mmCIF file of C-alpha atoms in Angstrom:
data_model
loop_
_atom_site.group_PDB
_atom_site.id
_atom_site.type_symbol
_atom_site.label_atom_id
_atom_site.label_comp_id
_atom_site.label_asym_id
_atom_site.label_seq_id
_atom_site.Cartn_x
_atom_site.Cartn_y
_atom_site.Cartn_z
ATOM 1 C CA MET Y 1 19.604 49.926 -23.725
ATOM 2 C CA GLU Y 2 16.470 50.765 -21.778
ATOM 3 C CA GLN Y 3 14.660 47.810 -23.348
ATOM 4 C CA LYS Y 4 17.536 45.539 -22.337
ATOM 5 C CA LYS Y 5 17.326 46.735 -18.719
ATOM 6 C CA LYS Y 6 13.591 46.088 -18.700
ATOM 7 C CA SER Y 7 14.082 42.562 -20.015
ATOM 8 C CA LYS Y 8 16.708 41.867 -17.328
ATOM 9 C CA LYS Y 9 14.372 43.161 -14.619
ATOM 10 C CA GLN Y 10 11.561 41.021 -15.994
ATOM 11 C CA TRP Y 11 13.890 38.001 -16.070
ATOM 12 C CA ARG Y 12 14.861 38.616 -12.407
ATOM 13 C CA ARG Y 13 11.231 39.007 -11.404
ATOM 14 C CA GLU Y 14 10.356 35.732 -13.114
ATOM 15 C CA ILE Y 15 13.202 33.917 -11.344
ATOM 16 C CA ILE Y 16 12.159 35.349 -7.963
ATOM 17 C CA ALA Y 17 8.531 34.444 -8.613
ATOM 18 C CA ASP Y 18 9.561 30.897 -9.599
ATOM 19 C CA VAL Y 19 11.665 30.513 -6.437
ATOM 20 C CA ASN Y 20 8.828 31.836 -4.276
ATOM 21 C CA ARG Y 21 6.377 29.464 -5.936
ATOM 22 C CA ARG Y 22 8.648 26.474 -5.331
ATOM 23 C CA GLU Y 23 9.166 27.481 -1.695
ATOM 24 C CA ALA Y 24 5.401 27.831 -1.247
ATOM 25 C CA GLU Y 25 4.867 24.367 -2.755
ATOM 26 C CA LYS Y 26 7.507 22.892 -0.426
ATOM 27 C CA ARG Y 27 5.872 24.508 2.613
ATOM 28 C CA LYS Y 28 2.461 23.286 1.488
ATOM 29 C CA GLU Y 29 3.775 19.739 0.983
ATOM 30 C CA LYS Y 30 5.509 19.826 4.383
ATOM 31 C CA TRP Y 31 2.310 20.872 6.160
ATOM 32 C CA ARG Y 32 0.311 18.291 4.233
ATOM 33 C CA ARG Y 33 2.640 15.529 5.404
ATOM 34 C CA ARG Y 34 2.534 16.834 8.971
ATOM 35 C CA LYS Y 35 -1.251 16.766 8.912
ATOM 36 C CA CYS Y 36 -1.203 13.216 7.514
ATOM 37 C CA TRP Y 37 1.190 12.020 10.214
ATOM 38 C CA ALA Y 38 -0.963 13.716 12.848
ATOM 39 C CA VAL Y 39 -3.991 11.828 11.528
ATOM 40 C CA ILE Y 40 -2.068 8.521 11.514
ATOM 41 C CA TYR Y 41 -0.810 8.961 15.085
ATOM 42 C CA GLY Y 42 -4.249 10.143 16.164
ATOM 43 C CA ALA Y 43 -5.854 7.029 14.680
ATOM 44 C CA GLY Y 44 -3.221 4.898 16.426
ATOM 45 C CA PHE Y 45 -4.120 6.405 19.824
ATOM 46 C CA LEU Y 46 -7.873 6.313 19.184
ATOM 47 C CA TRP Y 47 -8.284 2.543 19.431
ATOM 48 C CA PRO Y 48 -6.658 2.165 22.901
ATOM 49 C CA ILE Y 49 -8.781 5.098 24.067
ATOM 50 C CA ILE Y 50 -11.930 3.314 22.818
ATOM 51 C CA ILE Y 51 -10.963 0.164 24.733
ATOM 52 C CA LEU Y 52 -10.181 2.221 27.850
ATOM 53 C CA LEU Y 53 -13.568 3.940 27.673
ATOM 54 C CA ILE Y 54 -15.338 0.601 27.317
ATOM 55 C CA VAL Y 55 -13.460 -0.728 30.359
ATOM 56 C CA LEU Y 56 -14.171 2.357 32.488
ATOM 57 C CA LEU Y 57 -17.853 2.458 31.545
ATOM 58 C CA ASN Y 58 -18.326 -1.212 32.409
ATOM 59 C CA ILE Y 59 -15.924 -1.660 35.303
ATOM 60 C CA HIS Y 60 -18.795 -2.233 37.739
ATOM 61 C CA ASN Y 61 -20.824 -4.349 35.330
ATOM 62 C CA ASP Y 62 -20.878 -7.974 36.485
ATOM 63 C CA LYS Y 63 -23.510 -9.273 34.069
ATOM 64 C CA VAL Y 64 -22.213 -11.371 31.147
ATOM 65 C CA THR Y 65 -24.956 -11.775 28.573
ATOM 66 C CA PHE Y 66 -24.920 -12.511 24.879
ATOM 67 C CA THR Y 67 -26.222 -9.016 24.068
ATOM 68 C CA ASN Y 68 -23.701 -6.973 26.016
ATOM 69 C CA MET Y 69 -20.850 -9.208 24.856
ATOM 70 C CA MET Y 70 -21.834 -8.703 21.197
ATOM 71 C CA LEU Y 71 -22.190 -4.948 21.700
ATOM 72 C CA GLY Y 72 -18.765 -4.826 23.347
ATOM 73 C CA LEU Y 73 -17.132 -6.797 20.517
ATOM 74 C CA ILE Y 74 -18.804 -4.572 17.907
ATOM 75 C CA ALA Y 75 -17.545 -1.455 19.712
ATOM 76 C CA ILE Y 76 -13.945 -2.702 19.987
ATOM 77 C CA ASN Y 77 -13.635 -4.119 16.477
ATOM 78 C CA GLY Y 78 -15.623 -1.304 14.888
ATOM 79 C CA GLY Y 79 -13.275 1.189 16.524
ATOM 80 C CA PHE Y 80 -10.268 -0.802 15.309
ATOM 81 C CA PHE Y 81 -11.423 -0.890 11.675
ATOM 82 C CA LEU Y 82 -12.318 2.808 11.840
ATOM 83 C CA CYS Y 83 -8.767 3.592 13.003
ATOM 84 C CA VAL Y 84 -7.300 1.416 10.229
ATOM 85 C CA TYR Y 85 -9.473 3.167 7.640
ATOM 86 C CA ILE Y 86 -8.407 6.621 8.866
ATOM 87 C CA GLY Y 87 -4.737 5.613 8.870
ATOM 88 C CA LEU Y 88 -4.855 4.099 5.377
ATOM 89 C CA LYS Y 89 -6.583 7.190 3.999
ATOM 90 C CA ALA Y 90 -3.892 9.382 5.552
ATOM 91 C CA VAL Y 91 -1.126 7.209 4.054
ATOM 92 C CA TRP Y 92 -2.838 7.393 0.645
ATOM 93 C CA ASN Y 93 -2.924 11.199 0.818
ATOM 94 C CA MET Y 94 0.689 11.418 1.965
ATOM 95 C CA TYR Y 95 2.382 9.902 -1.052
ATOM 96 C CA PRO Y 96 2.576 11.394 -4.562
ATOM 97 C CA LYS Y 97 0.546 9.823 -7.353
ATOM 98 C CA ILE Y 98 2.292 9.253 -10.695
ATOM 99 C CA SER Y 99 -0.202 8.921 -13.520
ATOM 100 C CA LEU Y 100 0.480 6.325 -16.219
ATOM 101 C CA LYS Y 101 -1.146 8.590 -18.791
ATOM 102 C CA ASN Y 102 1.455 9.259 -21.487
ATOM 103 C CA ASP Y 103 1.317 13.067 -21.435
ATOM 104 C CA GLY Y 104 5.051 13.606 -21.933
ATOM 105 C CA LYS Y 105 5.899 14.391 -18.306
ATOM 106 C CA LEU Y 106 8.015 11.232 -17.926
ATOM 107 C CA ASN Y 107 9.654 11.205 -21.358
ATOM 108 C CA SER Y 108 13.011 12.324 -19.935
ATOM 109 C CA ILE Y 109 13.116 9.469 -17.411
ATOM 110 C CA ALA Y 110 15.652 6.793 -18.376
ATOM 111 C CA LEU Y 111 14.774 3.119 -18.027
ATOM 112 C CA PRO Y 112 16.979 1.173 -15.596
ATOM 113 C CA ASP Y 113 18.749 -2.087 -16.338
ATOM 114 C CA TYR Y 114 16.932 -3.579 -13.335
ATOM 115 C CA TRP Y 115 15.024 -2.691 -10.205
ATOM 116 C CA GLU Y 116 15.754 -3.853 -6.671
ATOM 117 C CA SER Y 117 13.327 -6.009 -4.755
ATOM 118 C CA THR Y 118 12.363 -5.347 -1.137
ATOM 119 C CA THR Y 119 15.019 -7.929 -0.152
ATOM 120 C CA ASP Y 120 17.783 -5.873 -1.872
ATOM 121 C CA GLU Y 121 18.061 -8.369 -4.725
ATOM 122 C CA LYS Y 122 17.568 -7.900 -8.459
ATOM 123 C CA TYR Y 123 13.858 -7.713 -9.164
ATOM 124 C CA GLU Y 124 12.532 -10.103 -11.806
ATOM 125 C CA PHE Y 125 9.011 -10.240 -13.204
ATOM 126 C CA ASN Y 126 7.113 -13.517 -13.030
ATOM 127 C CA ARG Y 127 6.252 -13.150 -16.700
ATOM 128 C CA ILE Y 128 7.257 -10.525 -19.230
ATOM 129 C CA ASP Y 129 6.888 -10.763 -23.008
ATOM 130 C CA ASP Y 130 5.372 -8.775 -25.844
ATOM 131 C CA LYS Y 131 1.837 -9.564 -24.649
ATOM 132 C CA GLN Y 132 1.768 -9.424 -20.855
ATOM 133 C CA ILE Y 133 3.657 -8.550 -17.715
ATOM 134 C CA VAL Y 134 2.612 -10.602 -14.696
ATOM 135 C CA ILE Y 135 3.694 -9.783 -11.151
ATOM 136 C CA VAL Y 136 2.820 -12.110 -8.273
ATOM 137 C CA ASN Y 137 3.680 -10.398 -5.005
ATOM 138 C CA ASP Y 138 2.366 -13.050 -2.662
ATOM 139 C CA TYR Y 139 4.084 -15.473 -0.329
ATOM 140 C CA VAL Y 140 2.456 -18.838 0.338
ATOM 141 C CA SER Y 141 4.950 -19.805 3.049
ATOM 142 C CA ALA Y 142 4.327 -16.558 4.947
ATOM 143 C CA ARG Y 143 0.574 -17.090 4.714
ATOM 144 C CA ILE Y 144 0.830 -20.634 6.040
ATOM 145 C CA PHE Y 145 3.136 -19.559 8.881
ATOM 146 C CA LEU Y 146 0.824 -16.718 9.982
ATOM 147 C CA PHE Y 147 -2.244 -18.968 9.691
ATOM 148 C CA LEU Y 148 -0.675 -21.674 11.861
ATOM 149 C CA PHE Y 149 0.692 -19.137 14.371
ATOM 150 C CA CYS Y 150 -2.692 -17.405 14.803
ATOM 151 C CA LEU Y 151 -4.518 -20.734 14.968
ATOM 152 C CA ILE Y 152 -2.148 -22.068 17.657
ATOM 153 C CA MET Y 153 -2.530 -18.834 19.643
ATOM 154 C CA PHE Y 154 -6.316 -19.154 19.386
ATOM 155 C CA LEU Y 155 -6.261 -22.756 20.626
ATOM 156 C CA CYS Y 156 -3.917 -21.794 23.474
ATOM 157 C CA LEU Y 157 -6.248 -19.000 24.590
ATOM 158 C CA VAL Y 158 -9.229 -21.354 24.474
ATOM 159 C CA TYR Y 159 -7.594 -24.371 26.118
ATOM 160 C CA TYR Y 160 -4.838 -23.275 28.498
ATOM 161 C CA ALA Y 161 -6.396 -19.997 29.640
ATOM 162 C CA GLY Y 162 -9.777 -21.669 29.972
ATOM 163 C CA PHE Y 163 -11.625 -19.049 27.928
ATOM 164 C CA THR Y 164 -14.567 -21.308 27.159
ATOM 165 C CA PRO Y 165 -18.217 -20.120 27.119
ATOM 166 C CA SER Y 166 -18.849 -21.644 30.582
ATOM 167 C CA LYS Y 167 -15.715 -19.990 31.968
ATOM 168 C CA LEU Y 168 -16.563 -16.602 30.447
ATOM 169 C CA SER Y 169 -20.048 -16.637 31.957
ATOM 170 C CA THR Y 170 -18.583 -16.779 35.479
ATOM 171 C CA GLU Y 171 -16.171 -13.896 34.906
ATOM 172 C CA LYS Y 172 -16.829 -10.178 35.212
ATOM 173 C CA PHE Y 173 -17.975 -8.469 32.034
ATOM 174 C CA VAL Y 174 -14.727 -6.571 31.317
ATOM 175 C CA THR Y 175 -12.528 -9.658 31.879
ATOM 176 C CA ALA Y 176 -14.813 -11.836 29.771
ATOM 177 C CA LEU Y 177 -15.014 -9.239 26.973
ATOM 178 C CA LEU Y 178 -11.234 -8.726 26.692
ATOM 179 C CA SER Y 179 -10.660 -12.491 26.858
ATOM 180 C CA LEU Y 180 -13.176 -13.151 24.109
ATOM 181 C CA GLU Y 181 -11.731 -10.310 22.012
ATOM 182 C CA GLY Y 182 -8.351 -12.072 22.059
ATOM 183 C CA ASP Y 183 -10.008 -15.259 20.769
ATOM 184 C CA VAL Y 184 -11.895 -13.374 18.054
ATOM 185 C CA ALA Y 185 -8.784 -11.454 16.948
ATOM 186 C CA MET Y 186 -6.633 -14.599 16.623
ATOM 187 C CA LEU Y 187 -9.368 -16.518 14.806
ATOM 188 C CA TRP Y 188 -10.048 -13.620 12.410
ATOM 189 C CA MET Y 189 -6.337 -13.203 11.619
ATOM 190 C CA ALA Y 190 -6.024 -16.930 10.894
ATOM 191 C CA ILE Y 191 -9.066 -17.002 8.595
ATOM 192 C CA SER Y 192 -8.047 -13.785 6.795
ATOM 193 C CA GLN Y 193 -4.680 -15.297 5.836
ATOM 194 C CA ILE Y 194 -6.503 -18.049 3.956
ATOM 195 C CA LEU Y 195 -9.217 -15.882 2.400
ATOM 196 C CA LYS Y 196 -6.990 -12.905 1.533
ATOM 197 C CA PRO Y 197 -7.120 -12.244 -2.253
ATOM 198 C CA TRP Y 198 -4.193 -13.490 -4.326
ATOM 199 C CA ARG Y 199 -1.871 -10.619 -5.280
ATOM 200 C CA GLN Y 200 -1.387 -11.095 -9.014
ATOM 201 C CA ILE Y 201 -1.099 -7.947 -11.157
ATOM 202 C CA VAL Y 202 -1.371 -8.234 -14.938
ATOM 203 C CA PHE Y 203 -0.281 -5.578 -17.453
ATOM 204 C CA ASP Y 204 -1.860 -6.556 -20.769
ATOM 205 C CA ARG Y 205 -0.196 -4.922 -23.784
ATOM 206 C CA VAL Y 206 -2.763 -6.273 -26.260
ATOM 207 C CA SER Y 207 -5.822 -4.766 -24.575
ATOM 208 C CA LYS Y 208 -3.806 -1.957 -22.883
ATOM 209 C CA THR Y 209 -5.340 -2.753 -19.521
ATOM 210 C CA ILE Y 210 -4.122 -3.464 -15.997
ATOM 211 C CA THR Y 211 -5.738 -6.072 -13.768
ATOM 212 C CA ILE Y 212 -5.454 -5.008 -10.133
ATOM 213 C CA PRO Y 213 -6.475 -7.624 -7.551
ATOM 214 C CA ALA Y 214 -8.513 -6.864 -4.454
ATOM 215 C CA LYS Y 215 -6.605 -5.876 -1.346
ATOM 216 C CA PHE Y 216 -9.362 -6.633 1.162
ATOM 217 C CA LEU Y 217 -12.029 -9.326 1.340
ATOM 218 C CA PHE Y 218 -14.839 -6.866 0.612
ATOM 219 C CA GLN Y 219 -13.259 -5.676 -2.663
ATOM 220 C CA LYS Y 220 -13.282 -7.156 -6.162
ATOM 221 C CA LYS Y 221 -10.571 -7.612 -8.751
ATOM 222 C CA GLU Y 222 -10.585 -4.775 -11.302
ATOM 223 C CA THR Y 223 -9.452 -4.501 -14.908
ATOM 224 C CA ILE Y 224 -9.028 -0.877 -15.997
ATOM 225 C CA PRO Y 225 -7.346 0.972 -18.906
ATOM 226 C CA TYR Y 226 -3.679 1.287 -18.054
ATOM 227 C CA ASP Y 227 -3.638 5.093 -18.308
ATOM 228 C CA GLU Y 228 -6.258 5.350 -15.535
ATOM 229 C CA ALA Y 229 -3.962 3.696 -12.983
ATOM 230 C CA VAL Y 230 -1.379 5.479 -10.839
ATOM 231 C CA ILE Y 231 1.949 4.525 -9.329
ATOM 232 C CA THR Y 232 2.554 5.529 -5.750
ATOM 233 C CA LEU Y 233 4.628 4.393 -2.764
ATOM 234 C CA PHE Y 234 4.103 2.692 0.549
ATOM 235 C CA GLY Y 235 6.356 2.917 3.588
ATOM 236 C CA ASN Y 236 8.062 5.528 5.703
ATOM 237 C CA TYR Y 237 9.760 8.372 3.857
ATOM 238 C CA HIS Y 238 12.382 8.633 6.583
ATOM 239 C CA ALA Y 239 12.808 4.942 7.450
ATOM 240 C CA LYS Y 240 16.139 3.381 6.522
ATOM 241 C CA THR Y 241 17.283 -0.207 6.349
ATOM 242 C CA PHE Y 242 20.651 -1.381 7.681
ATOM 243 C CA SER Y 243 22.060 -0.832 4.192
ATOM 244 C CA GLY Y 244 20.995 2.825 4.321
ATOM 245 C CA LYS Y 245 18.294 2.417 1.675
ATOM 246 C CA GLY Y 246 14.728 3.603 2.009
ATOM 247 C CA GLU Y 247 12.034 1.047 2.775
ATOM 248 C CA GLU Y 248 9.458 2.484 0.385
ATOM 249 C CA GLU Y 249 7.756 0.005 -1.917
ATOM 250 C CA ILE Y 250 6.245 0.817 -5.304
ATOM 251 C CA VAL Y 251 2.470 0.395 -5.433
ATOM 252 C CA ILE Y 252 -0.008 0.160 -8.319
ATOM 253 C CA ALA Y 253 -3.487 1.520 -7.640
ATOM 254 C CA ASN Y 254 -6.762 2.598 -9.126
ATOM 255 C CA PRO Y 255 -7.151 6.205 -7.873
ATOM 256 C CA ARG Y 256 -10.913 5.715 -7.606
ATOM 257 C CA ARG Y 257 -10.257 2.926 -5.063
ATOM 258 C CA SER Y 258 -7.991 4.729 -2.619
ATOM 259 C CA LEU Y 259 -7.746 1.760 -0.214
ATOM 260 C CA GLY Y 260 -6.828 -0.735 -2.911
ATOM 261 C CA GLY Y 261 -3.173 -0.056 -3.670
ATOM 262 C CA ILE Y 262 -1.222 -3.286 -4.309
ATOM 263 C CA PRO Y 263 2.540 -3.397 -3.558
ATOM 264 C CA LEU Y 264 4.612 -4.750 -6.438
ATOM 265 C CA GLY Y 265 7.605 -5.947 -4.440
ATOM 266 C CA ILE Y 266 9.881 -3.298 -6.013
ATOM 267 C CA ALA Y 267 11.802 -1.145 -3.554
ATOM 268 C CA GLY Y 268 12.858 2.437 -4.084
ATOM 269 C CA GLY Y 269 11.813 6.039 -3.761
ATOM 270 C CA ILE Y 270 9.993 8.431 -6.005
ATOM 271 C CA TYR Y 271 12.578 8.244 -8.797
ATOM 272 C CA ALA Y 272 12.306 4.440 -8.962
ATOM 273 C CA ALA Y 273 8.518 4.834 -9.113
ATOM 274 C CA LYS Y 274 8.846 7.291 -12.008
ATOM 275 C CA ARG Y 275 11.154 4.881 -13.835
ATOM 276 C CA PHE Y 276 8.662 2.070 -13.420
ATOM 277 C CA ALA Y 277 5.808 4.307 -14.630
ATOM 278 C CA ARG Y 278 7.832 5.284 -17.683
ATOM 279 C CA PHE Y 279 8.637 1.630 -18.351
ATOM 280 C CA ILE Y 280 4.912 0.768 -18.368
ATOM 281 C CA GLN Y 281 4.211 3.671 -20.733
ATOM 282 C CA VAL Y 282 6.884 2.450 -23.151
ATOM 283 C CA TYR Y 283 5.684 -1.152 -22.827
ATOM 284 C CA MET Y 284 2.083 -0.212 -23.577
ATOM 285 C CA GLU Y 285 2.592 2.408 -26.287
ATOM 286 C CA GLU Y 286 5.878 1.948 -28.128
ATOM 287 C CA GLU Y 287 6.127 -0.438 -31.077
ATOM 288 C CA GLU Y 288 9.800 -1.140 -30.355
ATOM 289 C CA LEU Y 289 9.992 -2.660 -26.902
ATOM 290 C CA PRO Y 290 13.020 -2.372 -24.619
ATOM 291 C CA GLU Y 291 15.106 -5.480 -24.041
ATOM 292 C CA LEU Y 292 12.797 -7.612 -21.915
ATOM 293 C CA GLU Y 293 15.152 -10.516 -21.283
ATOM 294 C CA LYS Y 294 17.057 -8.671 -18.537
ATOM 295 C CA TYR Y 295 13.835 -8.223 -16.537
ATOM 296 C CA ARG Y 296 12.688 -11.827 -16.862
ATOM 297 C CA ASN Y 297 12.530 -14.424 -14.109
ATOM 298 C CA THR Y 298 13.806 -17.328 -16.235
ATOM 299 C CA GLU Y 299 13.083 -20.105 -13.734
ATOM 300 C CA GLY Y 300 9.599 -18.827 -12.961
ATOM 301 C CA GLN Y 301 8.620 -18.679 -16.638
ATOM 302 C CA ARG Y 302 9.616 -22.168 -17.663
ATOM 303 C CA GLY Y 303 6.432 -23.819 -18.856
ATOM 304 C CA GLN Y 304 4.298 -21.062 -17.373
ATOM 305 C CA VAL Y 305 0.969 -20.361 -18.983
ATOM 306 C CA TYR Y 306 -1.018 -17.488 -17.530
ATOM 307 C CA ARG Y 307 -4.783 -17.826 -17.537
ATOM 308 C CA PRO Y 308 -6.769 -14.712 -16.459
#
């Protein structure tokens, strides 16, 4: 009887300890997210402050020279890219990372009949067979539209506003700098739409590797063992669409390249991400594959031949 009482007390203590541990983990996760959001908002306010400081420090400067214009542009754009880097790092730290390593943690996750795309439609892979899965999450029409829009805005700033080199040289330094920054920003956005790496992700079952494209111009395409990659999310945890669904998008990433996560075009929260991770594990490891036909984009695969 005494032994039974001791075992019950031990059982209660273990339950209480487990509850306390879970509560501590929840509090820790809550504070971690708060710190990440504070960093993101701080980075968002930092760039306007940098511009304001540049304006205030040069408000009485009337000299427009090549040197001070270049220094001003470097300060503004350097501050902008620093803020973007800080914000992206904070977003990376905010979301959970689901490893594709088949360690048994996802074995209980059931595979869905389909996933939903970010447009609330049934998601279909560009190619899926017993050798490769290919996902192309890129939009040519959107690229062309943004390129033309930014190019037209650049030409309008140059022509209609009269922001030519001769015009800038007669302006005050602050006015000339902010005018030129608008030209540089529009031109850079137009060029980046053309030079931005093509978003094609390849899951190769034969070599058990994943090819992750570059996200930025200064990065390179990587091919890594599939179990070294992670699945994470991108978007606002609390944001909702008009249909009431979360706007998070599933992302594939190499954890050693924290700023290189590539969205897959699949919408959903953490459970959808776990299902996708489990699907990749089964696809890479299991001899008997799940039914692939229901995930296939039939029109997109007619006559398609993928060449790495």
